[in-house]
Amino acid sequence: MDIAIALGEGGSRGYAHVGVLRRLEQAGFRIRAAAGTSAGGIIAAMYAAGFTPDKMEARFIELDQTRLFGRTSKDGPGLLGLSGAEKVLESYFGARRFEDLNIPCAVVAVDLGTGKEVILSEGRVLDAIMATIAVPGIFPPKEYNNTQLVDGAVLNPVPVSIARMLAPNLPVIAVVLDAGTSTTDITNIPLPVPVPTPLVRSITHTRIAQSFAIFLKAVDVGSRKLADIRLIDEDPEGIISPYMGGIGILDKVDVTKIIRIGEKAAEEALPDLRNALAWPNRIRRKVFHRRP
């Protein structure tokens, strides 16, 4: 069966999308269009560029997560930087443009100037990805065509509407990464330079560190609630929601373990998913959760 996918935000949890895609492929679903926000935008674009789930897993396993959040003197305002992530993503996409991708693809960002959602489906893929992952306050905004763009999750955490735009005649499967009551432990954030353990312990008790953790938690809560509201309104044909067990959006994670969570969630969803998409018995707004 041909489908379109909408991959949601989630930071470090985003590796679970790879497992979901793998299991859907194995079950015979053909993904003809991919939309994504934030981490989901990375996976959607990689898939559209021809990276199989196996190739994605191999790339992510070899990735040094401490390289991702480095800063340079050119970085804009943000507690952390994305210069390391940009180098990694450049190695994946190079100068590739959306027009060069194998299937229709789009990622979502938000224009700080207008406060409006921006759909990025033309031009350099790398530029679009750097915009959709720019969590405001944490990472610098992306300067793009005389605008400042930030993470699309601010307005559209799971871009079902964009997937429908890309493939109006196909059912849309949304992947929502459910973190439960996630918290951020600053000691588990892969910083670009090693920090001595005694210093880490000292930092975690400062007001700045505590404020940082609270801010990330608030961002997470807001995105989750907004996703729930938009999913009700946009009504995807199916939702797969891997339960991520409280993993924070910037946590250092075991990539293989996270991917397996996505696979298991998709596997458990398959019977209901097939039933929901069967013609003429298509059932709208059917939610599939993976719970511990």
mmCIF file of C-alpha atoms in Angstrom:
data_model
loop_
_atom_site.group_PDB
_atom_site.id
_atom_site.type_symbol
_atom_site.label_atom_id
_atom_site.label_comp_id
_atom_site.label_asym_id
_atom_site.label_seq_id
_atom_site.Cartn_x
_atom_site.Cartn_y
_atom_site.Cartn_z
ATOM 1 C CA MET A 1 0.000 0.000 0.000
ATOM 2 C CA ASP A 2 1.214 3.498 -0.856
ATOM 3 C CA ILE A 3 1.316 5.957 2.056
ATOM 4 C CA ALA A 4 2.679 9.339 3.060
ATOM 5 C CA ILE A 5 4.405 9.816 6.396
ATOM 6 C CA ALA A 6 4.590 12.702 8.846
ATOM 7 C CA LEU A 7 7.512 12.353 11.236
ATOM 8 C CA GLY A 8 7.345 14.358 14.450
ATOM 9 C CA GLU A 9 9.876 16.234 16.519
ATOM 10 C CA GLY A 10 11.784 14.692 19.396
ATOM 11 C CA GLY A 11 15.489 15.473 19.380
ATOM 12 C CA SER A 12 17.445 12.422 20.521
ATOM 13 C CA ARG A 13 14.290 10.331 20.316
ATOM 14 C CA GLY A 14 14.202 10.872 16.558
ATOM 15 C CA TYR A 15 16.242 7.741 15.856
ATOM 16 C CA ALA A 16 13.035 5.797 16.574
ATOM 17 C CA HIS A 17 11.685 7.027 13.235
ATOM 18 C CA VAL A 18 14.268 4.822 11.518
ATOM 19 C CA GLY A 19 12.833 1.732 13.186
ATOM 20 C CA VAL A 20 9.288 2.678 12.264
ATOM 21 C CA LEU A 21 10.244 3.178 8.602
ATOM 22 C CA ARG A 22 12.075 -0.136 8.506
ATOM 23 C CA ARG A 23 9.143 -2.109 9.879
ATOM 24 C CA LEU A 24 6.650 -0.353 7.597
ATOM 25 C CA GLU A 25 8.802 -1.228 4.589
ATOM 26 C CA GLN A 26 9.098 -4.841 5.707
ATOM 27 C CA ALA A 27 5.305 -4.989 6.032
ATOM 28 C CA GLY A 28 4.878 -3.918 2.408
ATOM 29 C CA PHE A 29 4.027 -0.249 2.821
ATOM 30 C CA ARG A 30 5.481 1.987 0.111
ATOM 31 C CA ILE A 31 6.346 5.468 1.337
ATOM 32 C CA ARG A 32 5.659 7.895 -1.500
ATOM 33 C CA ALA A 33 6.027 11.209 0.337
ATOM 34 C CA ALA A 34 7.692 12.313 3.568
ATOM 35 C CA ALA A 35 7.207 15.385 5.750
ATOM 36 C CA GLY A 36 9.036 16.058 8.974
ATOM 37 C CA THR A 37 9.621 18.494 11.782
ATOM 38 C CA SER A 38 12.919 18.880 13.642
ATOM 39 C CA ALA A 39 14.462 15.410 14.172
ATOM 40 C CA GLY A 40 11.645 14.016 12.032
ATOM 41 C CA GLY A 41 12.711 16.431 9.310
ATOM 42 C CA ILE A 42 16.209 14.946 9.263
ATOM 43 C CA ILE A 43 14.900 11.396 8.914
ATOM 44 C CA ALA A 44 12.269 12.378 6.317
ATOM 45 C CA ALA A 45 14.883 14.124 4.180
ATOM 46 C CA MET A 46 17.388 11.282 4.487
ATOM 47 C CA TYR A 47 14.759 8.761 3.462
ATOM 48 C CA ALA A 48 13.697 10.922 0.523
ATOM 49 C CA ALA A 49 17.360 11.219 -0.471
ATOM 50 C CA GLY A 50 17.661 7.462 -0.778
ATOM 51 C CA PHE A 51 19.052 6.461 2.618
ATOM 52 C CA THR A 52 17.523 3.124 3.552
ATOM 53 C CA PRO A 53 16.748 2.501 7.242
ATOM 54 C CA ASP A 54 19.770 0.166 7.368
ATOM 55 C CA LYS A 55 22.051 2.851 5.939
ATOM 56 C CA MET A 56 20.661 5.435 8.345
ATOM 57 C CA GLU A 57 21.252 3.168 11.315
ATOM 58 C CA ALA A 58 24.841 2.542 10.214
ATOM 59 C CA ARG A 59 25.498 6.274 9.854
ATOM 60 C CA PHE A 60 23.957 7.110 13.220
ATOM 61 C CA ILE A 61 25.783 4.333 15.071
ATOM 62 C CA GLU A 62 29.146 5.649 13.907
ATOM 63 C CA LEU A 63 28.188 9.224 14.796
ATOM 64 C CA ASP A 64 30.060 10.857 17.674
ATOM 65 C CA GLN A 65 27.184 12.555 19.487
ATOM 66 C CA THR A 66 29.591 14.901 21.288
ATOM 67 C CA ARG A 67 30.302 16.551 17.908
ATOM 68 C CA LEU A 68 26.796 17.853 17.407
ATOM 69 C CA PHE A 69 26.524 20.906 19.661
ATOM 70 C CA GLY A 70 29.763 22.759 19.013
ATOM 71 C CA ARG A 71 29.733 26.543 18.629
ATOM 72 C CA THR A 72 31.696 28.900 16.399
ATOM 73 C CA SER A 73 32.164 32.662 16.528
ATOM 74 C CA LYS A 74 29.604 32.978 13.717
ATOM 75 C CA ASP A 75 26.802 31.306 15.661
ATOM 76 C CA GLY A 76 23.828 33.443 16.621
ATOM 77 C CA PRO A 77 22.120 33.538 20.018
ATOM 78 C CA GLY A 78 21.659 30.158 21.661
ATOM 79 C CA LEU A 79 22.878 28.266 24.695
ATOM 80 C CA LEU A 80 24.367 25.603 22.440
ATOM 81 C CA GLY A 81 25.563 25.605 18.839
ATOM 82 C CA LEU A 82 24.863 23.495 15.770
ATOM 83 C CA SER A 83 28.134 23.831 13.872
ATOM 84 C CA GLY A 84 28.981 20.196 14.571
ATOM 85 C CA ALA A 85 25.546 19.009 13.499
ATOM 86 C CA GLU A 86 25.824 21.063 10.314
ATOM 87 C CA LYS A 87 29.085 19.339 9.361
ATOM 88 C CA VAL A 88 27.537 15.934 9.927
ATOM 89 C CA LEU A 89 24.418 16.806 7.935
ATOM 90 C CA GLU A 90 26.525 18.251 5.130
ATOM 91 C CA SER A 91 28.240 14.872 4.854
ATOM 92 C CA TYR A 92 24.789 13.324 4.387
ATOM 93 C CA PHE A 93 23.253 15.794 1.956
ATOM 94 C CA GLY A 94 26.087 17.791 0.393
ATOM 95 C CA ALA A 95 24.636 20.338 -2.046
ATOM 96 C CA ARG A 96 21.548 18.222 -2.718
ATOM 97 C CA ARG A 97 18.331 20.112 -3.346
ATOM 98 C CA PHE A 98 14.741 19.104 -2.708
ATOM 99 C CA GLU A 99 14.270 18.909 -6.449
ATOM 100 C CA ASP A 100 16.876 16.113 -6.521
ATOM 101 C CA LEU A 101 15.157 13.872 -3.951
ATOM 102 C CA ASN A 102 13.604 10.536 -4.845
ATOM 103 C CA ILE A 103 10.147 11.310 -3.419
ATOM 104 C CA PRO A 104 8.325 14.533 -2.497
ATOM 105 C CA CYS A 105 9.609 15.864 0.805
ATOM 106 C CA ALA A 106 9.165 18.953 2.978
ATOM 107 C CA VAL A 107 10.229 20.093 6.427
ATOM 108 C CA VAL A 108 8.666 22.696 8.667
ATOM 109 C CA ALA A 109 10.156 25.807 10.283
ATOM 110 C CA VAL A 110 8.764 28.965 11.877
ATOM 111 C CA ASP A 111 9.570 32.542 10.806
ATOM 112 C CA LEU A 112 10.379 34.577 13.915
ATOM 113 C CA GLY A 113 9.567 37.794 12.079
ATOM 114 C CA THR A 114 6.038 36.907 11.035
ATOM 115 C CA GLY A 115 5.278 34.188 13.565
ATOM 116 C CA LYS A 116 4.064 31.969 10.734
ATOM 117 C CA GLU A 117 4.765 28.389 9.749
ATOM 118 C CA VAL A 118 7.148 28.016 6.806
ATOM 119 C CA ILE A 119 7.103 24.974 4.538
ATOM 120 C CA LEU A 120 10.551 24.238 3.114
ATOM 121 C CA SER A 121 10.387 22.066 0.016
ATOM 122 C CA GLU A 122 12.686 23.866 -2.418
ATOM 123 C CA GLY A 123 16.356 24.777 -2.455
ATOM 124 C CA ARG A 124 19.189 23.203 -0.501
ATOM 125 C CA VAL A 125 18.095 20.429 1.819
ATOM 126 C CA LEU A 126 20.846 21.262 4.316
ATOM 127 C CA ASP A 127 19.585 24.827 4.789
ATOM 128 C CA ALA A 128 16.059 23.584 5.455
ATOM 129 C CA ILE A 129 17.240 20.998 7.966
ATOM 130 C CA MET A 130 19.284 23.557 9.875
ATOM 131 C CA ALA A 131 16.133 25.649 10.193
ATOM 132 C CA THR A 132 13.794 22.892 11.311
ATOM 133 C CA ILE A 133 16.141 21.710 14.104
ATOM 134 C CA ALA A 134 16.871 25.174 15.558
ATOM 135 C CA VAL A 135 15.111 24.856 18.918
ATOM 136 C CA PRO A 136 14.595 28.518 19.972
ATOM 137 C CA GLY A 137 16.731 29.611 22.899
ATOM 138 C CA ILE A 138 18.780 26.409 22.757
ATOM 139 C CA PHE A 139 20.198 26.662 19.237
ATOM 140 C CA PRO A 140 20.796 29.727 17.027
ATOM 141 C CA PRO A 141 18.077 30.629 14.479
ATOM 142 C CA LYS A 142 18.831 29.843 10.861
ATOM 143 C CA GLU A 143 19.326 32.874 8.635
ATOM 144 C CA TYR A 144 17.396 32.006 5.474
ATOM 145 C CA ASN A 145 16.444 34.374 2.639
ATOM 146 C CA ASN A 146 16.546 37.422 4.921
ATOM 147 C CA THR A 147 14.479 35.700 7.596
ATOM 148 C CA GLN A 148 15.239 34.029 10.913
ATOM 149 C CA LEU A 149 13.829 30.524 11.071
ATOM 150 C CA VAL A 150 13.496 28.230 14.078
ATOM 151 C CA ASP A 151 12.261 24.735 14.873
ATOM 152 C CA GLY A 152 8.953 23.917 13.197
ATOM 153 C CA ALA A 153 7.753 22.218 16.374
ATOM 154 C CA VAL A 154 6.904 25.678 17.709
ATOM 155 C CA LEU A 155 3.752 25.536 15.549
ATOM 156 C CA ASN A 156 3.610 22.112 13.891
ATOM 157 C CA PRO A 157 5.246 19.274 15.870
ATOM 158 C CA VAL A 158 3.901 16.493 13.617
ATOM 159 C CA PRO A 159 3.315 17.831 10.088
ATOM 160 C CA VAL A 160 0.303 15.810 8.936
ATOM 161 C CA SER A 161 -1.006 18.786 6.967
ATOM 162 C CA ILE A 162 2.273 18.971 5.031
ATOM 163 C CA ALA A 163 2.229 15.251 4.224
ATOM 164 C CA ARG A 164 -1.305 15.705 2.848
ATOM 165 C CA MET A 165 -0.096 18.614 0.742
ATOM 166 C CA LEU A 166 2.678 16.462 -0.721
ATOM 167 C CA ALA A 167 0.403 13.496 -1.469
ATOM 168 C CA PRO A 168 -3.279 14.537 -1.404
ATOM 169 C CA ASN A 169 -4.589 11.150 -2.500
ATOM 170 C CA LEU A 170 -2.654 8.973 -0.062
ATOM 171 C CA PRO A 171 -3.367 8.006 3.547
ATOM 172 C CA VAL A 172 -1.067 9.687 6.041
ATOM 173 C CA ILE A 173 0.655 7.816 8.852
ATOM 174 C CA ALA A 174 1.898 10.101 11.625
ATOM 175 C CA VAL A 175 4.745 9.088 13.914
ATOM 176 C CA VAL A 176 4.534 10.778 17.311
ATOM 177 C CA LEU A 177 7.423 10.219 19.719
ATOM 178 C CA ASP A 178 5.857 9.911 23.151
ATOM 179 C CA ALA A 179 8.408 10.674 25.865
ATOM 180 C CA GLY A 180 6.024 10.364 28.797
ATOM 181 C CA THR A 181 7.305 12.446 31.706
ATOM 182 C CA SER A 182 10.687 13.235 30.221
ATOM 183 C CA THR A 183 13.292 15.183 32.111
ATOM 184 C CA THR A 184 16.625 16.626 31.050
ATOM 185 C CA ASP A 185 19.726 15.676 32.986
ATOM 186 C CA ILE A 186 22.468 18.095 32.018
ATOM 187 C CA THR A 187 25.063 15.407 32.740
ATOM 188 C CA ASN A 188 23.588 13.325 29.894
ATOM 189 C CA ILE A 189 23.850 16.048 27.246
ATOM 190 C CA PRO A 190 26.751 15.210 24.873
ATOM 191 C CA LEU A 191 28.737 18.435 25.210
ATOM 192 C CA PRO A 192 31.372 19.291 22.575
ATOM 193 C CA VAL A 193 34.190 19.246 25.165
ATOM 194 C CA PRO A 194 34.708 16.827 28.059
ATOM 195 C CA VAL A 195 33.666 18.252 31.415
ATOM 196 C CA PRO A 196 35.300 16.855 34.584
ATOM 197 C CA THR A 197 32.843 14.955 36.779
ATOM 198 C CA PRO A 198 33.259 17.222 39.848
ATOM 199 C CA LEU A 199 32.548 20.256 37.646
ATOM 200 C CA VAL A 200 29.478 18.570 36.171
ATOM 201 C CA ARG A 201 28.151 17.925 39.666
ATOM 202 C CA SER A 202 28.722 21.548 40.535
ATOM 203 C CA ILE A 203 27.094 22.825 37.346
ATOM 204 C CA THR A 204 23.954 20.722 37.801
ATOM 205 C CA HIS A 205 23.233 22.479 41.072
ATOM 206 C CA THR A 206 23.451 25.988 39.644
ATOM 207 C CA ARG A 207 20.376 28.042 38.886
ATOM 208 C CA ILE A 208 21.397 28.254 35.237
ATOM 209 C CA ALA A 209 21.448 24.475 34.861
ATOM 210 C CA GLN A 210 18.164 24.108 36.701
ATOM 211 C CA SER A 211 16.604 26.816 34.551
ATOM 212 C CA PHE A 212 17.917 25.098 31.415
ATOM 213 C CA ALA A 213 16.293 21.812 32.453
ATOM 214 C CA ILE A 214 13.001 23.522 33.267
ATOM 215 C CA PHE A 215 12.994 25.337 29.930
ATOM 216 C CA LEU A 216 13.559 22.120 27.981
ATOM 217 C CA LYS A 217 10.834 20.405 29.963
ATOM 218 C CA ALA A 218 8.428 23.252 29.208
ATOM 219 C CA VAL A 219 9.282 23.096 25.492
ATOM 220 C CA ASP A 220 8.585 19.375 25.572
ATOM 221 C CA VAL A 221 5.249 19.741 27.351
ATOM 222 C CA GLY A 222 4.110 22.500 25.009
ATOM 223 C CA SER A 223 5.051 20.547 21.884
ATOM 224 C CA ARG A 224 3.245 17.460 23.129
ATOM 225 C CA LYS A 225 0.050 19.343 23.870
ATOM 226 C CA LEU A 226 0.166 21.202 20.547
ATOM 227 C CA ALA A 227 0.727 17.917 18.724
ATOM 228 C CA ASP A 228 -2.360 16.420 20.378
ATOM 229 C CA ILE A 229 -4.490 19.377 19.316
ATOM 230 C CA ARG A 230 -3.260 19.400 15.729
ATOM 231 C CA LEU A 231 -3.614 15.642 15.347
ATOM 232 C CA ILE A 232 -7.267 15.845 16.345
ATOM 233 C CA ASP A 233 -7.818 18.591 13.789
ATOM 234 C CA GLU A 234 -5.756 17.111 10.947
ATOM 235 C CA ASP A 235 -6.951 13.543 11.505
ATOM 236 C CA PRO A 236 -4.250 11.249 10.057
ATOM 237 C CA GLU A 237 -5.376 7.812 8.953
ATOM 238 C CA GLY A 238 -2.986 6.225 11.458
ATOM 239 C CA ILE A 239 -0.720 7.210 14.306
ATOM 240 C CA ILE A 240 2.232 5.201 15.569
ATOM 241 C CA SER A 241 3.518 6.499 18.887
ATOM 242 C CA PRO A 242 6.711 4.844 20.168
ATOM 243 C CA TYR A 243 7.005 5.279 23.928
ATOM 244 C CA MET A 244 10.446 6.712 24.637
ATOM 245 C CA GLY A 245 10.557 6.194 28.393
ATOM 246 C CA GLY A 246 11.370 9.707 29.544
ATOM 247 C CA ILE A 247 14.308 10.337 27.174
ATOM 248 C CA GLY A 248 15.126 14.049 26.996
ATOM 249 C CA ILE A 249 15.397 15.840 23.674
ATOM 250 C CA LEU A 250 19.152 16.442 24.035
ATOM 251 C CA ASP A 251 20.141 13.231 25.813
ATOM 252 C CA LYS A 252 23.037 11.080 24.706
ATOM 253 C CA VAL A 253 21.399 7.802 23.705
ATOM 254 C CA ASP A 254 22.029 4.267 22.517
ATOM 255 C CA VAL A 255 21.046 4.641 18.857
ATOM 256 C CA THR A 256 20.341 0.960 18.278
ATOM 257 C CA LYS A 257 18.132 0.751 21.345
ATOM 258 C CA ILE A 258 16.082 3.766 20.237
ATOM 259 C CA ILE A 259 15.674 2.377 16.720
ATOM 260 C CA ARG A 260 14.433 -0.927 18.151
ATOM 261 C CA ILE A 261 11.794 0.931 20.154
ATOM 262 C CA GLY A 262 10.494 2.389 16.901
ATOM 263 C CA GLU A 263 10.473 -1.030 15.245
ATOM 264 C CA LYS A 264 8.573 -2.608 18.112
ATOM 265 C CA ALA A 265 5.974 0.169 18.156
ATOM 266 C CA ALA A 266 5.374 -0.225 14.430
ATOM 267 C CA GLU A 267 5.201 -4.010 14.736
ATOM 268 C CA GLU A 268 2.555 -3.823 17.449
ATOM 269 C CA ALA A 269 0.583 -1.309 15.383
ATOM 270 C CA LEU A 270 0.528 -3.333 12.162
ATOM 271 C CA PRO A 271 -2.692 -5.360 12.646
ATOM 272 C CA ASP A 272 -4.749 -2.299 13.550
ATOM 273 C CA LEU A 273 -2.963 -0.216 10.954
ATOM 274 C CA ARG A 274 -3.799 -2.641 8.137
ATOM 275 C CA ASN A 275 -7.386 -2.759 9.301
ATOM 276 C CA ALA A 276 -7.602 1.019 9.510
ATOM 277 C CA LEU A 277 -6.308 1.449 5.963
ATOM 278 C CA ALA A 278 -8.252 -1.385 4.360
ATOM 279 C CA TRP A 279 -10.793 -0.276 1.790
ATOM 280 C CA PRO A 280 -13.719 0.173 2.317
ATOM 281 C CA ASN A 281 -13.167 -0.167 6.058
ATOM 282 C CA ARG A 282 -10.770 2.729 6.482
ATOM 283 C CA ILE A 283 -11.044 4.006 10.041
ATOM 284 C CA ARG A 284 -9.967 7.582 10.610
ATOM 285 C CA ARG A 285 -8.127 8.868 13.659
ATOM 286 C CA LYS A 286 -6.897 5.551 15.016
ATOM 287 C CA VAL A 287 -4.137 5.846 17.618
ATOM 288 C CA PHE A 288 -1.508 3.176 18.224
ATOM 289 C CA HIS A 289 0.658 3.495 21.317
ATOM 290 C CA ARG A 290 3.632 1.594 22.589
ATOM 291 C CA ARG A 291 3.500 1.585 26.374
ATOM 292 C CA PRO A 292 5.947 0.018 28.826
#
